[in-house]
Short mmCIF file of C-alpha atoms in Angstrom, two decimals:
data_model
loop_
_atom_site.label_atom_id
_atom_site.label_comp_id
_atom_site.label_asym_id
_atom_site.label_seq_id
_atom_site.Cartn_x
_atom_site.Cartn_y
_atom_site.Cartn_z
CA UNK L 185 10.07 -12.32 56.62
CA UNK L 186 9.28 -8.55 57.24
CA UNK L 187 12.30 -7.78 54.72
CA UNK L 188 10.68 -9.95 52.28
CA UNK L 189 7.16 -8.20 52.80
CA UNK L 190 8.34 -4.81 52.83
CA UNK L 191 10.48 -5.92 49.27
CA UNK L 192 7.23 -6.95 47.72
CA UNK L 193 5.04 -4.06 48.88
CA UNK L 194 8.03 -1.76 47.25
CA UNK L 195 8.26 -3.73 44.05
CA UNK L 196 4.24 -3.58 43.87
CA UNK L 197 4.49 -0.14 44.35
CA UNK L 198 7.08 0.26 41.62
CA UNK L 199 5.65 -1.79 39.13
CA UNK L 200 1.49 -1.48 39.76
CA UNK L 201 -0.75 0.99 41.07
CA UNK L 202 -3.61 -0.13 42.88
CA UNK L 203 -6.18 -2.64 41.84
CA UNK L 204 -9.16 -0.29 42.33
CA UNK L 205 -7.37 2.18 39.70
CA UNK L 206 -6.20 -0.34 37.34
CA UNK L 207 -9.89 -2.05 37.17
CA UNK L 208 -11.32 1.09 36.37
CA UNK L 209 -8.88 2.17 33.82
CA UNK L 210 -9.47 -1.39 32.06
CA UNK L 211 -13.33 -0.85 32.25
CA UNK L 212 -12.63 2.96 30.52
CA UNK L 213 -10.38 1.60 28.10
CA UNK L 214 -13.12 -0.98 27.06
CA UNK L 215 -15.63 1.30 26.61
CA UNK L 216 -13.14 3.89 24.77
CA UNK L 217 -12.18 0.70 22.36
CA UNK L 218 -15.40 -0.02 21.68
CA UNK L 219 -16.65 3.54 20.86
CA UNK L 220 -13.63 3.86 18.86
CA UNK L 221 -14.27 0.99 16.61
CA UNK L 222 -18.37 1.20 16.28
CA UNK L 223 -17.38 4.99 15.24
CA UNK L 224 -15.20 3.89 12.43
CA UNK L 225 -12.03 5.58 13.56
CA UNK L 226 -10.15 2.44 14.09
CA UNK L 227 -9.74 2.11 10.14
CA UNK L 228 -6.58 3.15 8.43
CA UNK L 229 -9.00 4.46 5.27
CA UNK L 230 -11.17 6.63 7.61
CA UNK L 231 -8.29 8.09 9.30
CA UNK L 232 -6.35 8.55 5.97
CA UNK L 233 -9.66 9.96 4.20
CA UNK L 234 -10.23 12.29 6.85
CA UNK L 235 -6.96 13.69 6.54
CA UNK L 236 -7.46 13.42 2.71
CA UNK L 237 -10.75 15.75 3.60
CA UNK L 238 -12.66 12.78 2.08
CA UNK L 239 -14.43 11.72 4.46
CA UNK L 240 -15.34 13.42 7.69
CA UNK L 241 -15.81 10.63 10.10
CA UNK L 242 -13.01 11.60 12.66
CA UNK L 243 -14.06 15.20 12.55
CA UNK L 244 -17.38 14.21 13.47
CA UNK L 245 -16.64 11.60 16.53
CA UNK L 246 -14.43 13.93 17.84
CA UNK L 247 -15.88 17.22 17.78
CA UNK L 248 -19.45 15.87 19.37
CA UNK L 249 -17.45 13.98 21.90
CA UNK L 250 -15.75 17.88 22.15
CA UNK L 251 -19.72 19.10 22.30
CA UNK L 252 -20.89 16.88 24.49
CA UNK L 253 -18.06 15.71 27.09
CA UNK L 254 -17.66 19.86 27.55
CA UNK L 255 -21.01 20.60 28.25
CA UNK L 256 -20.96 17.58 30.73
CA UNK L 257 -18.02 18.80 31.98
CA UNK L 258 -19.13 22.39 32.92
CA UNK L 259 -22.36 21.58 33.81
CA UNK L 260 -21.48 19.22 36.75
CA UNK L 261 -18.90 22.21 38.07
CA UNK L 262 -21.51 24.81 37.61
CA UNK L 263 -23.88 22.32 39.74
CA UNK L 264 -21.25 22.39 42.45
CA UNK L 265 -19.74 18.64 42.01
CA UNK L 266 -16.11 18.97 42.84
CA UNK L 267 -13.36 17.38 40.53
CA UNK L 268 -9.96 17.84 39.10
CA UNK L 269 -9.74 19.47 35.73
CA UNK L 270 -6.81 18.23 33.54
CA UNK L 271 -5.29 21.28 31.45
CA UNK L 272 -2.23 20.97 29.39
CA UNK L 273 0.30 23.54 29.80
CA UNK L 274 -0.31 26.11 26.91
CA UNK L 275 3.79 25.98 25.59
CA UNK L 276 2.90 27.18 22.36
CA UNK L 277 6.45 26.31 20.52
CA UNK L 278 6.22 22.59 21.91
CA UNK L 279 2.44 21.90 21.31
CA UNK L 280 2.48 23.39 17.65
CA UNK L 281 5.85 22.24 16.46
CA UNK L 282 5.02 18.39 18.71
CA UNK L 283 1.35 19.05 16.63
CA UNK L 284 2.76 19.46 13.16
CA UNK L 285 5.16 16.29 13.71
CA UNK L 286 2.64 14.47 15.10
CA UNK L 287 0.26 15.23 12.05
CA UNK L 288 2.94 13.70 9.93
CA UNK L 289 3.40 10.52 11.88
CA UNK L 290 -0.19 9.88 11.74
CA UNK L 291 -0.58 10.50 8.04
CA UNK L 292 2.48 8.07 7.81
CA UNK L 293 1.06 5.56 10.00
CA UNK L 294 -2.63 5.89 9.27
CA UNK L 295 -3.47 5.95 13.20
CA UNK L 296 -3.30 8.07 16.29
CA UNK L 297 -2.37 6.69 19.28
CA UNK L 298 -5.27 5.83 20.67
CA UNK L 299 -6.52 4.31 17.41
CA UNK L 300 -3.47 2.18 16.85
CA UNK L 301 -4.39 0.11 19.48
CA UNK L 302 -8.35 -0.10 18.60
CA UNK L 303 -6.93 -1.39 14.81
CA UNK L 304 -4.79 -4.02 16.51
CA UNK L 305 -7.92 -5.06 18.25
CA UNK L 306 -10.10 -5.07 14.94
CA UNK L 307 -7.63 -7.54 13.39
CA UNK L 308 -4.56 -4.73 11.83
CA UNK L 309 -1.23 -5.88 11.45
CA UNK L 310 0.55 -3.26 10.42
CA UNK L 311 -0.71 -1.45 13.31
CA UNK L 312 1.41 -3.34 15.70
CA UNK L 313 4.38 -2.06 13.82
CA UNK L 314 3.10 1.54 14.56
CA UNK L 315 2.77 0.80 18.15
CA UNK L 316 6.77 -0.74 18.17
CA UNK L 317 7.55 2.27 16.70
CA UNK L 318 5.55 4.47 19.20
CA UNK L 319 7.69 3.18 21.62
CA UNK L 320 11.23 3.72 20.04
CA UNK L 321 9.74 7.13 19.83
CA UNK L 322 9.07 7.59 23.30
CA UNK L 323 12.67 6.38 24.00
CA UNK L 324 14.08 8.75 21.53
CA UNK L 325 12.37 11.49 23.06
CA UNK L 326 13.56 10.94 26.60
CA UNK L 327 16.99 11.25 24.89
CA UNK L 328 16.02 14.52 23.63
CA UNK L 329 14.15 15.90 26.14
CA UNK L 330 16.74 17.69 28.57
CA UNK L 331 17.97 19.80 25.28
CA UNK L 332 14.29 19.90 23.70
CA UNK L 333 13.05 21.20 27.45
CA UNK L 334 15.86 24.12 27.72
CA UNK L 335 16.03 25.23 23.99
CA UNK L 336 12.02 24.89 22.73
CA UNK L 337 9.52 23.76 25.42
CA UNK L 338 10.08 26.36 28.08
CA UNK L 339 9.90 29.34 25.78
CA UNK L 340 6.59 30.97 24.80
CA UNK L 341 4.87 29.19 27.45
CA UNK L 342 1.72 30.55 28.59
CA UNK L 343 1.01 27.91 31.28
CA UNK L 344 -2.30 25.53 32.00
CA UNK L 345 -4.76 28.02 30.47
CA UNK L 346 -8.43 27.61 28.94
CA UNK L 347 -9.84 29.67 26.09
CA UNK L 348 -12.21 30.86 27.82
CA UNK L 349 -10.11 32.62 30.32
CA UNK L 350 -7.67 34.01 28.11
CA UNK L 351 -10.89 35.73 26.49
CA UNK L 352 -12.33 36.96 29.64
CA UNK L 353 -15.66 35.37 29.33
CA UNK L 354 -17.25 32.37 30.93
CA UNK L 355 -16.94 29.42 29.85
CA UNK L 356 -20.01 28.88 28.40
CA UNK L 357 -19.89 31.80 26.01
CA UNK L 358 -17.52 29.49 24.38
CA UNK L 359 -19.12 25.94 24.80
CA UNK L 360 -22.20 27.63 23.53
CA UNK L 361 -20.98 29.22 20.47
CA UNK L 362 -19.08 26.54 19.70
CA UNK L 363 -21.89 23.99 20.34
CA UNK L 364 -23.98 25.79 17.36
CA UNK L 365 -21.11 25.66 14.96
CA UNK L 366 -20.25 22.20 15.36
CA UNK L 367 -23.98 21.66 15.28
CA UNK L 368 -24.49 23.46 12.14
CA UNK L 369 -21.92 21.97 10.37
CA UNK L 370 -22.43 18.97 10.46
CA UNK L 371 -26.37 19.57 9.66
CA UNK L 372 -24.52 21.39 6.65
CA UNK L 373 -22.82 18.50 5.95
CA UNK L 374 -25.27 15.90 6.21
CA UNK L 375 -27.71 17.93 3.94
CA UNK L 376 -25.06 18.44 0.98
CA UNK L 377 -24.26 14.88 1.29
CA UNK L 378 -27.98 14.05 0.63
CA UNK L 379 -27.95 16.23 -2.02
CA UNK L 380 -25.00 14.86 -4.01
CA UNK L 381 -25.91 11.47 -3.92
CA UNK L 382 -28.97 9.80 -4.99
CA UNK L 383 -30.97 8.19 -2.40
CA UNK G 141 -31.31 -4.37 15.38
CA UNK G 142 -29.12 -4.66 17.87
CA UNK G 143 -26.33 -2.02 18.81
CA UNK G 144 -23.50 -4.19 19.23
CA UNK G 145 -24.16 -6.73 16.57
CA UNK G 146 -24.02 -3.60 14.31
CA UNK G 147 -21.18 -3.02 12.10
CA UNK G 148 -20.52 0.88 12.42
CA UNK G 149 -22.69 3.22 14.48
CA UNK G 150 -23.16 7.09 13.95
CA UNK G 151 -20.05 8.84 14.28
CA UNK G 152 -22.15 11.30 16.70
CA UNK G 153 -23.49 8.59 18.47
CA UNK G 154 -19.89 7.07 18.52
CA UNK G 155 -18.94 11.02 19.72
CA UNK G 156 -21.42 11.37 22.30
CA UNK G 157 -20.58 8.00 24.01
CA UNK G 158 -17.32 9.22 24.26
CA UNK G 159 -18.32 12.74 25.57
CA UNK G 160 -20.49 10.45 28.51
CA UNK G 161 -17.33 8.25 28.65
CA UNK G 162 -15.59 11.30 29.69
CA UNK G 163 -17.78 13.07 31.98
CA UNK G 164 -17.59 9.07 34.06
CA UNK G 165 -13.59 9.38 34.07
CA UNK G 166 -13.64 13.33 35.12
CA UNK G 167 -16.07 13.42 38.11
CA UNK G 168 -15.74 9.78 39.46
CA UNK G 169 -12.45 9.12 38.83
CA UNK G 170 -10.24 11.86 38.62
CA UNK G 171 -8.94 11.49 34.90
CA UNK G 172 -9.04 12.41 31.65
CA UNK G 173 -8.82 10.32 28.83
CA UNK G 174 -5.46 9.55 27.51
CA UNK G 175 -3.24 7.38 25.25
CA UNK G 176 0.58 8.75 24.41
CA UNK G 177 2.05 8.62 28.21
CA UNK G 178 1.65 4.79 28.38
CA UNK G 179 4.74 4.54 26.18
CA UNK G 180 6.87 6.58 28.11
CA UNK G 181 5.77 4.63 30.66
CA UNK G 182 6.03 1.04 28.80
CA UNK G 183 10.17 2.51 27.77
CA UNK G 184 10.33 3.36 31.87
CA UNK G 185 9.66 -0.06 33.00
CA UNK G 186 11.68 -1.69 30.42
CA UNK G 187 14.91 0.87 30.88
CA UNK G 188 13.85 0.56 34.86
CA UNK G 189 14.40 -3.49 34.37
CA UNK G 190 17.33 -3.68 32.22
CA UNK G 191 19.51 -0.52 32.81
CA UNK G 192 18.16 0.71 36.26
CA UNK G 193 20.69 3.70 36.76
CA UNK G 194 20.32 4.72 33.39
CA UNK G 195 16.49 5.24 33.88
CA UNK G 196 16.65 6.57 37.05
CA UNK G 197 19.15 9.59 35.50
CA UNK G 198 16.71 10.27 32.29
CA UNK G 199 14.71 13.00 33.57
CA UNK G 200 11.41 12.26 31.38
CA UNK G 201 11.25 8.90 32.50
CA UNK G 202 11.39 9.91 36.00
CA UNK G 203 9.13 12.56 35.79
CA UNK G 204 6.19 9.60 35.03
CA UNK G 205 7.80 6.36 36.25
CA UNK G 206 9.95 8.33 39.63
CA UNK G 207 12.96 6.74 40.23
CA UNK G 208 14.30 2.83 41.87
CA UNK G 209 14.32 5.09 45.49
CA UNK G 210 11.18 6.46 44.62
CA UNK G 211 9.29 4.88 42.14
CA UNK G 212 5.76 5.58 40.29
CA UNK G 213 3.75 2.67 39.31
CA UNK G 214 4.61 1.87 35.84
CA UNK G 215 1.37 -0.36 35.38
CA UNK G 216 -1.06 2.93 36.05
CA UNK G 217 -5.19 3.82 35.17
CA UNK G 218 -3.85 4.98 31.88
CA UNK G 219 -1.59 1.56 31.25
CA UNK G 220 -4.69 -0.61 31.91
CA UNK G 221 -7.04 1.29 29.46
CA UNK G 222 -4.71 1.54 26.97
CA UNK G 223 -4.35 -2.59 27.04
CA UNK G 224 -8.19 -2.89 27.55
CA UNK G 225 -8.83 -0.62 24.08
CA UNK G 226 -7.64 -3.26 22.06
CA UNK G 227 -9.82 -5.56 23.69
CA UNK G 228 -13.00 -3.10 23.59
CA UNK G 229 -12.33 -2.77 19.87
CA UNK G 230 -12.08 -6.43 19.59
CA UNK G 231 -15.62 -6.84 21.11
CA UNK G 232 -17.00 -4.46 18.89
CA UNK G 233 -15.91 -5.77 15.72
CA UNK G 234 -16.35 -9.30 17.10
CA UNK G 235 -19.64 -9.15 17.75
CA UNK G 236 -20.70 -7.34 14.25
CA UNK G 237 -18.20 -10.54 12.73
CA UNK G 238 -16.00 -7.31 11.54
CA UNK G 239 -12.45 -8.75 12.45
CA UNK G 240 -10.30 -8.63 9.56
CA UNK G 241 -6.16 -9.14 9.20
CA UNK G 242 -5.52 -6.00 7.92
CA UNK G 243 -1.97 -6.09 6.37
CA UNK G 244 -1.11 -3.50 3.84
CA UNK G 245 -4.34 -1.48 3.38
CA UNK G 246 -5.91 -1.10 -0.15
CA UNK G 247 -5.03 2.91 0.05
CA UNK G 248 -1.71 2.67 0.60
CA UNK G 249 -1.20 -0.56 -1.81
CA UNK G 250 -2.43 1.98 -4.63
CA UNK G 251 0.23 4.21 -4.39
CA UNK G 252 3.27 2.05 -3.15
CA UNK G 253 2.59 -1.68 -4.03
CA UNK G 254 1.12 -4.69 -1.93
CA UNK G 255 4.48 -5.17 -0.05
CA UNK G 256 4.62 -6.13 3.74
CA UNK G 257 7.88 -5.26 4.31
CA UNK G 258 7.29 -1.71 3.11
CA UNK G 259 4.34 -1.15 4.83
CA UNK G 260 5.19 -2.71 8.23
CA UNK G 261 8.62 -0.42 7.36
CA UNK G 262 6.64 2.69 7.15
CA UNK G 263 4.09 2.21 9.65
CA UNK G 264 7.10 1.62 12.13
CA UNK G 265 8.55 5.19 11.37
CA UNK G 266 5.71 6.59 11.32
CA UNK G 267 4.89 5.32 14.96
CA UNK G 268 8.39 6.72 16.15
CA UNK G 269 7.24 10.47 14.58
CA UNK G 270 3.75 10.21 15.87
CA UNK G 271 4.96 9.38 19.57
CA UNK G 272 7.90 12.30 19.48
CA UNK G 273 5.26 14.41 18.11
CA UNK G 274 2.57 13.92 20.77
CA UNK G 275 5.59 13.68 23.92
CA UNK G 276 6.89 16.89 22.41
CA UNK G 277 3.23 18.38 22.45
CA UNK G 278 2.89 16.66 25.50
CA UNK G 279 -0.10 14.70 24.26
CA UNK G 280 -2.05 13.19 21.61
CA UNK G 281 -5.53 13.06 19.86
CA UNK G 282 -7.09 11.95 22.96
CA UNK G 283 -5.61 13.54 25.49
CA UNK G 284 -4.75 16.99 23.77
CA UNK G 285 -7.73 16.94 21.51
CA UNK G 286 -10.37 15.31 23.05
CA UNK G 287 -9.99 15.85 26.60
CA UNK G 288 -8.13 19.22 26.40
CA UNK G 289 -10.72 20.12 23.65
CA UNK G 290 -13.62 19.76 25.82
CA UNK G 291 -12.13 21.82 28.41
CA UNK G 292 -11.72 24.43 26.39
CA UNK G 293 -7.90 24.19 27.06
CA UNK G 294 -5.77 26.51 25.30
CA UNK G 295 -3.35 24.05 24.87
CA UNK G 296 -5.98 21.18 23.08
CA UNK G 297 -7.36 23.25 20.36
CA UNK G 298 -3.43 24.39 19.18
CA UNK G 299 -2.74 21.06 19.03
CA UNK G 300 -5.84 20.19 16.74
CA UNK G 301 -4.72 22.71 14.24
CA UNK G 302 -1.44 21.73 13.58
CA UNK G 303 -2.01 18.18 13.80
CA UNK G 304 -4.29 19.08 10.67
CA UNK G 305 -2.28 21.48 8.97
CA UNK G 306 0.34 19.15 9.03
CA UNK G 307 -1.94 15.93 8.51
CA UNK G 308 -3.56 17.24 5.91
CA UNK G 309 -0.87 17.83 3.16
CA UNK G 310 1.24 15.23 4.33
CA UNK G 311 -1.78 12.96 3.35
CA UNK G 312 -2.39 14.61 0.35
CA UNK G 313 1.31 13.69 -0.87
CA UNK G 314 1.61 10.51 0.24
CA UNK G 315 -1.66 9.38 -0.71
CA UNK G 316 -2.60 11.95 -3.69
CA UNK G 317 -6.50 13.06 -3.59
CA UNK G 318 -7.88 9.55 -4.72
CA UNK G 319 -9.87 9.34 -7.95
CA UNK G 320 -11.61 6.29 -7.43
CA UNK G 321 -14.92 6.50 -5.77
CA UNK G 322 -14.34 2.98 -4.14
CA UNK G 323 -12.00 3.54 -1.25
CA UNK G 324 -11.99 0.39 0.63
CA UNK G 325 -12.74 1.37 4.51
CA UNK G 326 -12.82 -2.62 5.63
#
């Protein structure tokens, strides 16, 4: 009996993590789908036409949830909450070159990730092709890592740095600045679009 | 009219929810939003099931999944919101009566023909280079871009650039520049 609980507690432990976490990453993803879709992004066209620089749709969700989730972000540090921040290691050769392939894959595919899955949940079919595909690529590139790791991703790697750091400045001198020119933008934007078509 | 009965909000408004989304996931639960790891870890469990030894000696898998002696939790935070998007999406297009069987889409029928086969074909491979891509990058539009993005993470905004300047032209050929005023977005 104790062999049998102490099996089960390991195969829970290899297979789930705990309730708690896996309730609340269910509740984020739902809220994440749902953005996604009301936002237009889960469309093959709007993805396709913003990398067309047709239509600016994914440009704009992303960069005001850039805008917004930073100043969040900062503000609750700089207000003394405490929480983890999740940095990517800067490896320059892996990020760019991984970048530029995966900007081909999603002009191929018409999705991101994170999209692929909102489109399967708006009724795509072809998206669930893209997501069989996603994960033949994730096998592949377990293959490759060990070579890909010694040869590419450890050189030119300048570790889990922010901009704002590598500038000098704080943090806001960049959130600030940057705030204004997405702002301005899109105001730009907006007003030319207006302008061009007849009301 | 009512929010979720409507069929496509603001992109900013779209933006800013997720912005708020992420603030929630940073201070209250310790994450960041993310997408391309939950296929590493779908492989894991799968090469963990059928070929244990083989899993436990591939050193990406192990790095998110650990190993039979000391194993990760395959099913993680990231696992379960990555199911639950389809379902969020499904709501919202549900309720504004937006669900549609999208099967080759009207842009991609004008340049290589209403086949299935070819688009299922190509939507696989592309898949297989978008998931290299973001594992090689170590991330993908939502966890590089947005959520590196917003903390001003070195890392985040290289990824946003080539992601376009390879998006962008790759589009352009595939797809050409589109005459036609009437691109169908569904």
């Amino acid at each position: 009996m104790a062999d049998v609980m102490t099996m089960s507690t390991t195969m829970g432990a290899m297979w789930f993590d705990t309730p708690g976490k896996l309730a609340l990453g269910a509740l984020t993803g739902l809220v994440f789908g749902f953005l996604l879709q009301k936002g237009g992004v889960s469309k093959f066209g709007v993805i396709v036409d913003q990398l067309r620089l047709k239509d600016f749709t994914v440009m704009k969700v992303m960069l005001t949830a850039i805008v917004v989730g930073g100043i969040g972000i900062y503000a609750m540090r700089a207000m003394g909450m405490e929480f983890p921040m999740h940095i990517k290691s800067a490896q320059m050769l892996g990020v760019g070159v991984g970048g530029l392939i995966f900007g081909v894959g999603m002009a191929v595919l018409g999705y991101c990730p994170g999209t692929a899955f909102a489109a399967i949940g708006e009724g795509s079919r072809h998206a669930w092709f893209g997501v069989l595909g996603m994960l033949v690529g994730a096998a592949v590139y377990a293959e490759a890592y060990p070579w890909l790791n010694e040869h590419l991703l450890k050189n030119f790697d300048l570790g889990k740095v922010t901009i704002d750091a590598q500038l000098g400045v704080s943090p806001w001198l960049v959130l600030i600045p940057l705030a204004i020119a997405v702002g301005a933008l899109f105001f730009w934007m907006e007003r030319a679009k207006r302008l061009t078509r007849p009301a | 009219m009512n929010p979720f009965r409507l069929g496509r909000w603001s992109p900013y408004a779209a933006g800013a929810g997720l912005g708020v989304l992420s603030w929630i996931t940073f201070a209250f639960m310790g994450k960041a939003l993310g997408v391309s790891t939950t296929p590493v870890c779908v492989v894991g469990g799968i090469e963990r099931a059928v070929a244990p030894s083989h899993a436990d000696s591939t050193a990406y898998l192990a790095k998110y999944i650990g190993t039979t002696a000391d194993p990760k939790p395959v099913v993680d935070w990231q696992f379960a919101l990555v199911l639950m998007l389809a379902v969020g999406a499904f709501v919202a297009a549900r309720a504004a009566g937006k669900i549609r069987a999208e099967r080759v889409p009207a842009v991609w029928a004008a340049r290589f023909g209403p086949s299935r086969a070819v688009r299922y074909a190509a939507a696989f491979v592309g898949g297989v280079i978008l998931i290299f891509g973001a594992r090689m990058a170590g991330g993908c539009t939502s966890g590089h871009a947005l959520s590196g993005g917003m903390q001003l993470a070195l890392s985040g905004w290289v990824f946003m650039a080539a992601m376009f300047l390879a998006g962008v032209p790759t589009a352009l050929l595939l797809y050409g520049r589109g005459e036609m005023k009437e691109v169908s977005n569904g």
